[in-house]
CSV table of C-alpha atoms and ligand atoms in Angstrom, one decimal:
chain,number,residue,atom,x,y,z
A,121,MET,CA,92.2,61.3,127.8
A,122,ALA,CA,90.4,58.1,128.4
A,123,ASP,CA,90.0,59.6,132.1
A,124,GLY,CA,88.5,62.9,130.8
A,125,ARG,CA,86.4,61.3,128.7
A,126,THR,CA,85.1,59.2,131.5
A,127,THR,CA,84.7,62.2,133.7
A,128,VAL,CA,82.7,64.1,130.9
A,129,LEU,CA,80.4,60.8,130.6
A,130,LEU,CA,80.2,60.4,134.5
A,131,SER,CA,78.9,63.9,135.0
A,132,VAL,CA,76.6,63.8,132.1
A,133,LEU,CA,75.3,60.6,133.6
A,134,MET,CA,75.2,62.3,137.2
A,135,PHE,CA,73.4,65.3,135.6
A,136,ALA,CA,70.8,63.1,134.0
A,137,ALA,CA,70.2,61.3,137.2
A,138,ALA,CA,69.9,64.4,139.2
A,139,ALA,CA,67.5,66.0,136.7
A,140,ALA,CA,65.6,62.9,136.8
A,141,PHE,CA,64.6,63.5,140.2
A,142,VAL,CA,62.3,66.3,138.7
A,143,GLU,CA,61.2,66.2,135.5
A,144,GLU,CA,60.3,69.1,133.3
A,145,LEU,CA,56.7,68.8,132.1
A,146,ASN,CA,54.8,69.9,129.1
A,147,ASP,CA,51.4,70.1,127.6
A,148,SER,CA,51.5,66.6,126.7
A,149,PHE,CA,51.7,65.6,130.3
A,150,MET,CA,48.4,64.5,130.8
A,151,GLU,CA,48.3,62.2,127.8
A,152,THR,CA,51.6,60.6,128.2
A,153,LYS,CA,51.7,60.2,132.1
A,154,GLY,CA,50.6,56.6,133.2
A,155,ASP,CA,47.0,56.1,134.7
A,156,ASP,CA,48.3,55.1,138.1
A,157,GLU,CA,50.9,57.5,138.6
A,158,ILE,CA,51.2,60.2,141.5
A,159,TRP,CA,52.6,63.4,140.7
A,160,LEU,CA,53.8,66.4,142.7
A,161,ILE,CA,54.1,69.1,140.5
A,162,LYS,CA,55.5,72.8,140.9
A,163,PHE,CA,54.2,75.2,138.3
A,164,TYR,CA,56.2,78.5,138.1
A,165,ALA,CA,56.9,81.4,135.7
A,166,PRO,CA,60.4,82.5,134.7
A,167,TRP,CA,60.4,85.8,136.5
A,168,CYS,CA,58.9,84.6,139.8
A,169,THR,CA,61.5,84.9,142.5
A,170,PHE,CA,59.4,83.1,145.2
A,171,CYS,CA,59.5,80.1,142.5
A,172,LYS,CA,63.5,80.4,142.0
A,173,GLN,CA,63.7,80.2,145.9
A,174,LEU,CA,61.7,76.9,145.8
A,175,ASP,CA,64.1,75.5,143.2
A,176,PRO,CA,66.8,73.9,145.4
A,177,VAL,CA,63.8,72.7,147.8
A,178,TRP,CA,62.0,71.0,144.9
A,179,HIS,CA,65.2,69.3,143.9
A,180,GLN,CA,65.9,68.0,147.5
A,181,ILE,CA,62.2,66.7,147.6
A,182,GLY,CA,62.7,64.8,144.3
A,183,SER,CA,65.6,63.3,145.5
A,184,GLU,CA,64.6,62.2,148.9
A,185,LEU,CA,61.2,61.0,147.5
A,186,ARG,CA,63.4,58.8,145.0
A,187,SER,CA,65.8,57.5,147.8
A,188,LEU,CA,62.5,56.5,149.9
A,189,GLY,CA,61.2,54.5,147.3
A,190,SER,CA,58.0,56.8,147.1
A,191,PRO,CA,55.7,56.2,144.6
A,192,VAL,CA,55.2,59.9,144.0
A,193,HIS,CA,56.9,61.4,140.8
A,194,VAL,CA,57.9,65.0,141.2
A,195,GLY,CA,57.8,67.5,138.2
A,196,LYS,CA,57.7,70.9,137.5
A,197,SER,CA,56.2,73.4,134.3
A,198,ASP,CA,56.9,76.6,133.4
A,199,ALA,CA,53.2,77.8,133.3
A,200,THR,CA,53.8,80.6,130.9
A,201,ALA,CA,55.1,78.2,128.4
A,202,ASN,CA,52.8,75.4,129.0
A,203,THR,CA,49.4,77.3,129.2
A,204,GLY,CA,47.3,73.9,128.6
A,205,LEU,CA,48.7,72.3,131.4
A,206,ALA,CA,48.5,75.1,133.8
A,207,LYS,CA,45.0,75.5,133.0
A,208,GLU,CA,44.2,71.8,133.4
A,209,PHE,CA,45.3,72.4,136.9
A,210,CYS,CA,43.8,75.7,137.4
A,211,VAL,CA,46.9,77.5,138.0
A,212,ARG,CA,46.5,81.2,138.5
A,213,THR,CA,49.4,82.1,141.0
A,214,TYR,CA,53.3,81.2,141.1
A,215,PRO,CA,54.6,79.0,142.4
A,216,ALA,CA,51.4,76.7,142.5
A,217,ILE,CA,52.2,73.4,144.2
A,218,LEU,CA,49.6,70.4,143.5
A,219,MET,CA,49.4,66.9,143.5
A,220,LEU,CA,47.4,64.4,140.9
A,221,LYS,CA,46.4,61.1,142.1
A,222,LYS,CA,43.6,59.1,140.2
A,223,ASN,CA,42.9,62.2,138.3
A,224,ILE,CA,41.9,64.1,141.3
A,225,LYS,CA,43.9,67.4,141.7
A,226,TYR,CA,45.1,68.2,145.4
A,227,ASN,CA,46.2,71.8,146.0
A,228,TYR,CA,49.0,72.7,148.6
A,229,SER,CA,48.5,75.8,150.5
A,230,GLY,CA,50.9,75.5,153.5
A,231,ALA,CA,54.4,77.0,154.0
A,232,ARG,CA,56.9,76.1,151.2
A,233,THR,CA,59.4,74.1,153.4
A,234,LYS,CA,60.5,70.7,152.2
A,235,ASP,CA,59.1,69.0,155.2
A,236,GLY,CA,55.6,70.8,154.8
A,237,ILE,CA,55.8,69.6,151.1
A,238,MET,CA,57.0,66.3,152.0
A,239,ASP,CA,54.4,65.7,154.4
A,240,PHE,CA,51.6,66.8,152.1
A,241,ALA,CA,53.1,64.5,149.6
A,242,ASN,CA,53.2,61.4,151.7
A,243,ARG,CA,49.7,62.0,153.1
A,244,ILE,CA,48.0,62.4,149.3
A,245,ALA,CA,50.0,59.5,148.1
A,246,GLY,CA,49.1,57.2,150.8
A,247,PRO,CA,45.7,55.6,151.7
A,248,LEU,CA,42.8,57.9,152.0
A,249,VAL,CA,41.7,56.4,155.5
A,250,ARG,CA,44.8,54.7,157.2
A,251,SER,CA,43.9,51.8,159.4
A,252,LEU,CA,45.3,51.4,162.7
A,253,SER,CA,45.5,48.0,163.5
A,254,SER,CA,47.0,47.7,166.9
A,255,LEU,CA,47.6,49.7,170.1
A,256,GLN,CA,51.1,50.2,169.2
A,257,LEU,CA,50.1,51.7,165.6
A,258,PHE,CA,47.7,53.9,167.4
A,259,GLN,CA,50.0,55.2,170.1
A,260,HIS,CA,52.9,55.8,167.2
A,261,ALA,CA,50.4,58.0,165.2
A,262,MET,CA,49.2,59.9,168.5
A,263,SER,CA,52.9,60.8,168.9
A,264,ARG,CA,53.2,62.3,165.5
A,265,HIS,CA,50.0,63.8,165.2
A,266,ASP,CA,48.6,67.1,167.2
A,267,VAL,CA,45.2,66.3,165.7
A,268,MET,CA,44.0,63.1,165.0
A,269,PHE,CA,40.5,61.8,163.6
A,270,VAL,CA,40.0,58.2,163.9
A,271,TYR,CA,36.7,56.4,162.6
A,272,VAL,CA,35.8,53.5,165.1
A,273,GLY,CA,33.9,50.8,164.1
A,274,ALA,CA,32.7,48.4,161.4
A,275,THR,CA,31.6,49.4,158.0
A,276,SER,CA,28.5,51.5,158.2
A,277,PRO,CA,26.8,54.7,156.5
A,278,LEU,CA,28.8,57.0,158.7
A,279,LYS,CA,32.0,55.3,157.3
A,280,GLY,CA,31.1,56.3,153.9
A,281,ASN,CA,30.6,59.8,154.9
A,282,TYR,CA,34.1,59.9,156.6
A,283,THR,CA,35.5,58.5,153.5
A,284,SER,CA,34.1,61.0,151.5
A,285,VAL,CA,34.8,64.0,154.0
A,286,ALA,CA,38.5,62.4,153.9
A,287,GLU,CA,38.7,62.7,150.2
A,288,GLN,CA,38.0,66.5,150.2
A,289,LEU,CA,40.1,67.1,153.5
A,290,ILE,CA,43.2,65.1,152.9
A,291,VAL,CA,45.1,68.2,151.9
A,292,HIS,CA,44.6,69.3,155.5
A,293,THR,CA,45.0,66.6,157.9
A,294,TYR,CA,45.3,62.6,158.3
A,295,PHE,CA,42.2,60.4,158.5
A,296,PHE,CA,42.5,57.1,160.5
A,297,SER,CA,40.4,54.3,161.2
A,298,ALA,CA,40.7,51.6,164.0
A,299,SER,CA,38.5,49.0,165.7
A,300,ARG,CA,37.4,49.4,169.2
A,301,ASP,CA,40.0,47.2,170.7
A,302,VAL,CA,42.8,49.0,169.4
A,303,LEU,CA,41.9,52.1,171.2
A,304,PRO,CA,43.2,52.7,174.6
A,305,LYS,CA,40.5,51.3,177.5
A,306,ALA,CA,40.4,54.9,178.9
A,307,VAL,CA,38.9,56.0,175.7
A,308,SER,CA,35.1,55.6,176.5
A,309,LEU,CA,32.5,55.5,173.4
A,310,SER,CA,28.9,55.2,174.4
A,311,THR,CA,28.0,54.1,170.7
A,312,LEU,CA,29.6,52.6,167.6
A,313,PRO,CA,30.5,53.4,165.0
A,314,ALA,CA,31.9,56.7,166.0
A,315,VAL,CA,34.2,59.6,164.7
A,316,VAL,CA,36.7,60.7,167.3
A,317,VAL,CA,39.4,63.4,167.4
A,318,PHE,CA,42.0,63.2,169.7
A,319,LYS,CA,43.9,66.6,170.5
A,320,ASP,CA,44.8,68.8,173.4
A,321,GLY,CA,45.6,65.8,175.5
A,322,THR,CA,41.9,64.5,175.3
A,323,TYR,CA,39.4,63.2,172.8
A,324,PHE,CA,36.0,64.6,171.5
A,325,THR,CA,33.1,62.5,169.8
A,326,TYR,CA,31.2,63.9,166.7
A,327,ARG,CA,27.6,64.1,167.3
A,328,GLU,CA,25.7,64.9,164.0
A,329,GLU,CA,22.7,66.3,166.2
A,330,ARG,CA,24.9,68.7,168.2
A,331,ASP,CA,27.9,69.3,165.6
A,332,GLY,CA,26.1,69.5,162.3
A,333,ASP,CA,27.5,67.8,159.0
A,334,LEU,CA,30.7,65.9,159.6
A,335,LYS,CA,32.8,67.8,156.9
A,336,SER,CA,32.2,71.1,158.9
A,337,TRP,CA,32.9,69.7,162.3
A,338,ILE,CA,36.1,68.1,160.9
A,339,ASN,CA,37.0,71.3,159.1
A,340,ARG,CA,36.4,73.2,162.5
A,341,GLU,CA,38.2,70.5,164.6
A,342,ARG,CA,41.3,70.1,162.7
A,343,PHE,CA,43.4,72.5,164.5
A,344,PRO,CA,44.6,72.1,168.2
A,345,ASN,CA,42.7,74.4,170.6
A,346,PHE,CA,45.8,76.1,171.4
A,347,SER,CA,49.0,76.1,169.3
A,348,GLN,CA,51.9,78.2,167.8
A,349,ILE,CA,50.4,79.7,164.6
A,350,ASP,CA,52.2,80.8,161.5
A,351,SER,CA,50.5,82.9,158.6
A,352,TYR,CA,49.5,79.9,156.7
A,353,THR,CA,47.9,78.3,159.6
A,354,LEU,CA,46.2,81.5,160.6
A,355,TYR,CA,44.9,82.0,157.0
A,356,ALA,CA,43.4,78.2,156.9
A,357,MET,CA,42.1,78.7,160.6
A,358,GLY,CA,40.0,81.7,158.9
A,359,GLU,CA,38.5,79.5,156.6
A,360,THR,CA,36.8,77.5,159.3
A,361,GLY,CA,34.8,80.8,160.3
A,362,LYS,CA,36.4,80.9,163.5
A,363,LEU,CA,38.0,83.7,165.5
A,364,VAL,CA,41.6,83.5,166.6
A,365,LEU,CA,42.9,84.9,169.8
A,366,LEU,CA,46.9,85.4,169.6
A,367,ALA,CA,49.3,86.5,171.8
A,368,LEU,CA,52.0,88.0,169.8
A,369,VAL,CA,55.6,87.5,171.0
A,370,GLU,CA,59.1,87.9,169.9
A,371,GLU,CA,60.5,85.9,167.2
A,372,LYS,CA,63.2,84.3,169.3
A,373,HIS,CA,63.9,84.3,173.0
A,374,LEU,CA,60.5,85.2,174.7
A,375,GLY,CA,60.8,88.0,177.1
A,376,GLU,CA,59.1,87.7,180.5
A,377,GLU,CA,56.1,89.7,179.5
A,378,SER,CA,55.7,87.5,176.3
A,379,LEU,CA,55.9,84.5,178.3
A,380,ARG,CA,53.1,85.8,180.7
A,381,TYR,CA,50.9,86.7,177.6
A,382,LYS,CA,51.4,83.3,175.9
A,383,SER,CA,50.5,81.5,178.9
A,384,LEU,CA,47.3,83.5,179.6
A,385,VAL,CA,46.0,82.7,176.4
A,386,GLU,CA,47.3,79.1,176.9
A,387,SER,CA,45.3,78.8,180.3
A,388,VAL,CA,42.3,80.6,178.9
A,389,ALA,CA,42.2,78.0,176.0
A,390,ALA,CA,42.3,75.2,178.6
A,391,GLU,CA,40.1,76.3,181.2
A,392,HIS,CA,37.5,77.7,179.0
A,393,ARG,CA,37.5,75.5,176.1
A,394,GLU,CA,33.5,74.7,176.6
A,395,SER,CA,32.7,78.6,176.3
A,396,TYR,CA,34.7,79.5,173.3
A,397,SER,CA,36.0,76.7,171.1
A,398,ARG,CA,32.9,76.8,169.1
A,399,ASP,CA,34.0,80.5,168.1
A,400,MET,CA,37.7,80.6,168.7
A,401,TYR,CA,41.1,79.3,168.4
A,402,PHE,CA,43.9,80.1,170.6
A,403,GLY,CA,47.7,80.4,169.9
A,404,PHE,CA,50.7,82.6,169.9
A,405,MET,CA,52.7,83.9,166.9
A,406,ALA,CA,56.1,84.8,166.8
A,407,GLY,CA,57.0,88.0,165.3
A,408,SER,CA,54.5,90.7,164.3
A,409,ASP,CA,55.3,91.2,160.5
A,410,TYR,CA,52.2,89.2,159.3
A,411,ILE,CA,49.6,90.9,162.0
A,412,SER,CA,51.3,94.3,161.2
A,413,GLY,CA,50.4,94.0,157.5
A,414,LEU,CA,46.9,92.5,158.3
A,415,VAL,CA,46.4,95.9,160.7
A,416,MET,CA,48.4,98.0,158.3
A,417,GLY,CA,50.4,99.3,161.2
A,418,GLU,CA,53.1,98.1,163.6
A,419,ILE,CA,52.0,96.2,166.5
A,420,ILE,CA,54.1,96.0,169.6
A,421,VAL,CA,55.3,92.8,171.0
A,422,PRO,CA,53.8,91.4,173.2
A,423,SER,CA,50.2,92.1,172.6
A,424,PHE,CA,46.9,90.5,172.3
A,425,ILE,CA,44.8,90.4,169.4
A,426,VAL,CA,41.5,88.6,168.0
A,427,VAL,CA,41.6,88.3,164.5
A,428,ASN,CA,38.6,87.6,161.9
A,429,LEU,CA,40.1,86.1,159.0
A,430,SER,CA,36.7,85.8,157.3
A,431,ASN,CA,36.7,89.8,156.6
A,432,ASP,CA,40.3,90.8,157.5
A,433,GLY,CA,38.9,92.2,160.7
A,434,TYR,CA,40.5,92.5,164.3
A,435,PHE,CA,39.9,93.6,167.7
A,436,LEU,CA,42.5,95.0,170.1
A,437,PRO,CA,41.9,94.9,174.1
A,438,PRO,CA,40.3,98.4,175.2
A,439,GLY,CA,42.4,98.2,178.3
A,440,THR,CA,45.7,96.5,179.7
A,441,VAL,CA,45.0,92.9,180.2
A,442,GLN,CA,46.8,92.0,183.4
A,443,THR,CA,44.8,89.0,184.4
A,444,GLU,CA,42.7,86.2,182.9
A,445,HIS,CA,39.8,87.9,184.0
A,446,ASN,CA,40.8,91.0,181.8
A,447,LEU,CA,41.4,88.6,178.6
A,448,LEU,CA,37.8,86.8,179.4
A,449,ASP,CA,36.2,90.4,179.4
A,450,PHE,CA,37.7,90.8,176.1
A,451,LEU,CA,36.6,87.9,174.6
A,452,ASP,CA,33.1,88.3,175.8
A,453,GLY,CA,33.2,91.9,174.5
A,454,VAL,CA,34.5,90.6,170.9
A,455,LEU,CA,31.4,88.0,171.1
A,456,ASN,CA,28.8,90.1,172.2
A,457,GLY,CA,30.0,93.2,170.2
A,458,SER,CA,30.8,95.6,172.7
A,459,VAL,CA,34.4,95.9,172.0
A,460,GLN,CA,34.7,97.7,168.6
A,461,GLY,CA,36.3,96.0,165.7
A,462,HIS,CA,38.7,97.4,163.5
A,463,GLY,CA,39.6,96.4,159.7
A,464,GLY,CA,37.2,94.5,157.9
A,465,ASN,CA,36.8,94.2,154.0
A,466,GLY,CA,34.2,97.2,153.6
A,467,ALA,CA,34.8,99.6,150.8
A,468,PHE,CA,36.5,102.1,152.9
A,469,GLN,CA,38.9,99.4,154.5
A,470,ARG,CA,39.7,98.4,150.8
A,471,VAL,CA,40.8,101.6,149.6
A,472,ARG,CA,43.0,101.8,152.7
A,473,ARG,CA,44.3,98.5,152.0
A,474,LEU,CA,45.3,99.8,148.5
A,475,VAL,CA,47.1,102.8,149.5
A,476,TYR,CA,48.8,100.8,152.3
A,477,ASP,CA,49.7,98.1,150.0
A,478,THR,CA,51.1,100.9,147.5
A,479,ARG,CA,52.9,102.6,150.3
A,480,VAL,CA,54.7,99.6,151.5
A,481,THR,CA,55.7,98.8,147.9
A,482,LEU,CA,56.8,102.3,147.2
A,483,ALA,CA,58.1,103.9,150.2
A,484,ALA,CA,60.6,102.2,152.7
A,485,ARG,CA,59.1,104.2,155.6
A,486,PRO,CA,55.6,104.9,155.0
A,487,ALA,CA,53.6,107.0,157.4
A,488,VAL,CA,50.8,105.1,159.0
A,489,VAL,CA,47.7,106.7,160.2
A,490,ASN,CA,44.4,105.8,162.0
A,491,GLU,CA,41.3,105.8,160.4
A,492,ASP,CA,40.8,109.3,162.1
A,493,GLY,CA,44.0,110.6,160.7
A,494,THR,CA,46.1,110.2,163.9
A,495,PRO,CA,49.5,108.7,163.3
A,496,LEU,CA,49.4,104.8,164.4
A,497,LEU,CA,52.4,103.6,166.2
A,498,THR,CA,55.7,103.4,164.4
A,499,PRO,CA,56.3,103.6,160.7
A,500,LEU,CA,56.6,100.4,159.0
A,501,LEU,CA,59.3,98.4,157.2
A,502,GLY,CA,57.9,94.8,156.6
A,503,SER,CA,56.0,93.7,153.5
A,504,HIS,CA,52.4,92.9,153.6
A,505,LYS,CA,52.5,89.1,153.8
A,506,LYS,CA,48.7,88.6,154.0
A,507,THR,CA,48.3,89.9,150.6
A,508,SER,CA,51.1,87.7,149.1
A,509,LYS,CA,49.7,84.8,150.8
A,510,LYS,CA,46.3,85.4,149.4
A,511,LYS,CA,47.7,85.7,146.0
A,512,SER,CA,49.3,82.4,146.2
A,513,ASP,CA,46.1,80.4,147.0
B,164,NAG,C1,25.8,61.2,155.9
B,164,NAG,O1,26.0,62.5,155.3
B,164,NAG,C2,24.6,62.9,154.7
B,164,NAG,C3,24.8,64.1,154.1
B,164,NAG,O2,25.5,65.2,154.7
B,164,NAG,C4,23.5,63.2,156.1
B,164,NAG,O3,22.4,63.4,155.6
B,164,NAG,C5,23.6,61.8,156.6
B,164,NAG,O4,22.8,61.9,158.2
B,164,NAG,C6,25.0,61.3,157.1
B,164,NAG,N1,25.1,60.0,157.9
B,164,NAG,C7,25.8,59.6,158.8
B,164,NAG,C8,25.4,58.1,159.4
B,164,NAG,O5,26.4,60.4,159.4
B,165,NAG,C1,33.6,87.9,161.4
B,165,NAG,O1,33.4,88.1,159.8
B,165,NAG,C2,32.5,87.5,159.4
B,165,NAG,C3,32.4,87.7,157.9
B,165,NAG,O2,32.2,89.1,157.6
B,165,NAG,C4,31.1,88.1,160.1
B,165,NAG,O3,29.9,87.5,159.6
B,165,NAG,C5,31.3,87.8,161.7
B,165,NAG,O4,30.3,88.4,162.3
B,165,NAG,C6,32.5,88.3,162.3
B,165,NAG,N1,32.8,88.0,163.5
B,165,NAG,C7,32.9,89.0,164.3
B,165,NAG,C8,33.0,88.7,165.9
B,165,NAG,O5,32.9,90.3,164.1
């Protein structure tokens, strides 16, 4: 009997410990929390399936941050019951993932994976600008980040600007600072202080006269010139106003053609960076569901597509692309307006989007037609992920 009681007591204790990894927050949270506490909070609605899917991940995050000794508290709140708190955090869609630090709220809009969210939590929880005090630390950071912004030099007005940009863009990227002697000798900087981005195996220095204000430059430069792109990244790239040239390839096991498409994009990105990097990002995307949703029709894989996320527009090559030369012609055509764009968010397109979304929701196999009424490729099965992504922002 004593054993039985111990077991009950133990499991109660264990449950309490497990539950404490993630605290349930209500409307009194803002009054009861400590001033210096850092919080990672998930707002959910009881009926929301995406929220339920996130539950085990959320629990893991809570337990891992705890065992790592992180200062981040993990909480969740039913936004339909605690409307005051949800309003305070401007929650409009579910699940919403936010962080609170020194009364500033940071919104997470990346993929809802444990790694993605943990990285976000650690980034926000740490210093706004991380100081790299040795070459080893610099190299370690380089090995972990595809894109790395570094302020080089002593305190200056530029540093002030850099720090204030960091406050706004820390949700997207890390900010570092270092003194000149910490950087490898091969990095040559004509003047100090400087803001440098290391990426694509090289580095670029910010110049106000050429690059405009620091925030827009960092916003434009925060992606690698060529990379694997998922729907979240694509959407974030769109916010920079640049176009994205994609090679759409198979989800797994790339065929010979896919590999060729991918490497064509990669070599154009590398060799013609000067000509296109102001206007475009380059990459490849595994699977075509997301793009099929964007163009409202099935896209065959592999293919090339240029997307304009600012207006949901897209461009397809007018002919077959065999050579790098063909691909460059296509890009030039997009930029000089001679390749006709599709999509966009004009009134006609919005009606088409509405009809498309309704069909995808209602019918398993909707017929998809071109703007001129001719059937467009094969019927569709996937759901329209673009829309769900937008709703979650
Ligand atoms: C700091 O930002 C302001 C406003 O964007 C700009 O006018 C100024 O030139 C910047 N200063 C430096 C040193 O970059
Ligand atoms: C992309 O969309 C924006 C916003 O509508 C537009 O201003 C821009 O011209 C478009 N770019 C191209 C190449 O069509």
